[in-house]
């Protein structure tokens, strides 16, 4: 903080600012923003003239309310150099008091005479102007003032609110030498402002009491000779000859309960706020009806208001007229609350508008005492006072009720989905037109992705533009928004609280953002702005801007508070949606990383697939295509019970385990048994670990099929999974009858396999239950629909996938869907060579020669040498260590496959042979010559196989 002579505050920072240098630190945000506005307004620091108004009301409500408070403050600061002033909502000083009276003569007129305007756009940064601009308590010290003339002084100011309308009525300001600065001044300032606000409210009560007295006088004049026995209603007197609401229950049968009274008071408040004479029919419960009559009334002091009376009648039983006792002071009407407007719904029936006859309503006939033993007809109606008040007060009461209704409705309409953009749209739809005429919402792109925002004002995108018209020239949705420092929207983001600009034509920072666009926006009638930050759990998620155009009145503090409440509720929903989006994206990325990225090369089947995650969260569905030895292929689909990261992680474990078990060439039933044991073990391990917070793995279903294109045999087994659909070349579709098997995770139960021969060109369709089953669909009907959809043999697997998803997948899936479509192929017989041989070592050379001839026939002469070595080792192993029958098979596929089978179940193992060992190098040689090799077991023995790449030569 710099000091220059009598200057206090950030003098050096101010000097740098005035010469155009950047000011990053040392100045409070409200002061720096005010300096920026002053520069944009073209104000000069050495300006000494201010506008003067001589048309202000020296006896206004604010002056009368503030007068006694100013007198007390003057007495408190007696003998000091304290300057106490009250200004109106435009910044015009209405009253001044001085702790030392002689100051009024020694100070220049601008500091001592009422009538000068201290609004920021004229006087620059000062207490009164800044309190109006910031709409809250403010302190300004020395060099923080923009004008040179105020450098030696300090001041603190606070707005004065009209508690009924919620608008700023004026400003209370203390001006003093900087040496007087003390924390107690701010406390005293707030208390004094609160006292003035209470006195303003009391003036309202006095005005309404005057209106009620005028009404009572009119009633007395209209009912001569009736006596004056006043009861009490609505906190004020009710004339004899009429009744209050609490008394009407004795006259019209069933009691007027609080709900009935709320209906009448609610409609009465609307009539008062409309400021017109009218007659409105109101339907009440229990078959009753009432007519509300409104008419003007003027107090002796000239205050104009409205009075609303109710004429009640019953359609179900006779109505008794009120009989007034001549005893003075009697009262039959109970007390109630004056001028209260209930927030209940209106039950008004059809209205008949139009002024009643001029003058007071006609008096009811005076009741007479009936003669003994005679009956007298009773009138069918009774009249009672409902409300008396000023139209403006009634309008404020209705606005307050509507704000409460809006907040109640917002709690049900905002946040219906876990979608960030949709939640923003719901906030805008909620605010238009109830609060604003246009709403724009800007969010960082990171929030839309589900991440934390990088910083305020960075990477903002216009997410929502919504209003009463579509042609208002705001930045369109989807556009990148760059905000300048002086813009109130940018201030809202950087400072983290709402900003209200009552008049956009005076908002220099907002206009400077884009002058041409600002002019076009104001040309559409837009004149007032509230910018509210979207804050949730300490994270700034974006900004919501509310604009007004149709209502000529600018936004007020009540509107700002309502906008903040709506934005706060929406921000929590947006944050929930953002967090869900992030978790959903992470889970989906995890699951997709665990699913196949692409289909492996193989010749057994033509494959297409689809995966659709659930809308509410990813699950544990998966599929896989695994090439096996002998040109075979394994097809796999599965479904882990549950959703979320835990289910996705479990799916990844099962898929990895299934691939590993498949590499071991296990039969389908054995593979499912191993998966079942794995799931039981995982469930046990996670259930014993309290740190995971997991409820354990419930289970999973799985379908595993192995197809051999050389024999067209398909071996399948399932663990609680739905059976596959099989499309035959003739167009027929059926579901093979496979043993169901228990779901994985139960443990100890056997699985069974089924073997089916598939015609060439058959299509096998594997799927998870999300495709055919949910709470809105019957599974049998869905399976029938699947049959009908599949019955087209002319489709490719890709086209079949598309058709099935279009026909079967729900619009909002509640469960994951995995779909795998495989059209079978058959390996031609001329690509397979088979030789049976006896367990005679002399036959090895014959096999080598036959294999060489077959390779020459296939045009694979370059592989002859490697194949001869492979077959020599494999056949020799089978003859030496295996048992008959022994068979050799060559398959010309994507690779050259050499298979030697025998009747033994013992498998060879490759080991590292020492230099002195005579054997043990055969399998090592096989591993070097082949790109892969292995052993698989059959029901009658084993097969040792090796694959050689066709380009190995």
PDB file of C-alpha atoms in Angstrom, residues 1-5 7-14 26 143:
ATOM      1  CA  UNK A   1       0.000   0.000   0.000  1.00  0.00           C
ATOM      2  CA  UNK A   2       1.508   3.325  -1.027  1.00  0.00           C
ATOM      3  CA  UNK A   3       1.333   6.611   0.903  1.00  0.00           C
ATOM      4  CA  UNK A   4       1.792  10.059  -0.681  1.00  0.00           C
ATOM      5  CA  UNK A   5       1.321  13.055   1.589  1.00  0.00           C
ATOM      6  CA  UNK A   7      -3.072  10.083   0.577  1.00  0.00           C
ATOM      7  CA  UNK A   8      -3.841   6.667   1.962  1.00  0.00           C
ATOM      8  CA  UNK A   9      -4.616   3.429   0.232  1.00  0.00           C
ATOM      9  CA  UNK A  10      -3.000   1.979  -2.892  1.00  0.00           C
ATOM     10  CA  UNK A  11      -1.600   5.271  -4.193  1.00  0.00           C
ATOM     11  CA  UNK A  12       1.161   3.719  -6.270  1.00  0.00           C
ATOM     12  CA  UNK A  13      -1.190   1.161  -7.743  1.00  0.00           C
ATOM     13  CA  UNK A  14      -3.582   3.962  -8.669  1.00  0.00           C
ATOM     14  CA  UNK A  26      -2.443  -4.466  -3.928  1.00  0.00           C
ATOM     15  CA  UNK A 143      -6.283   6.808  -2.909  1.00  0.00           C
TER      16      UNK A 143
END
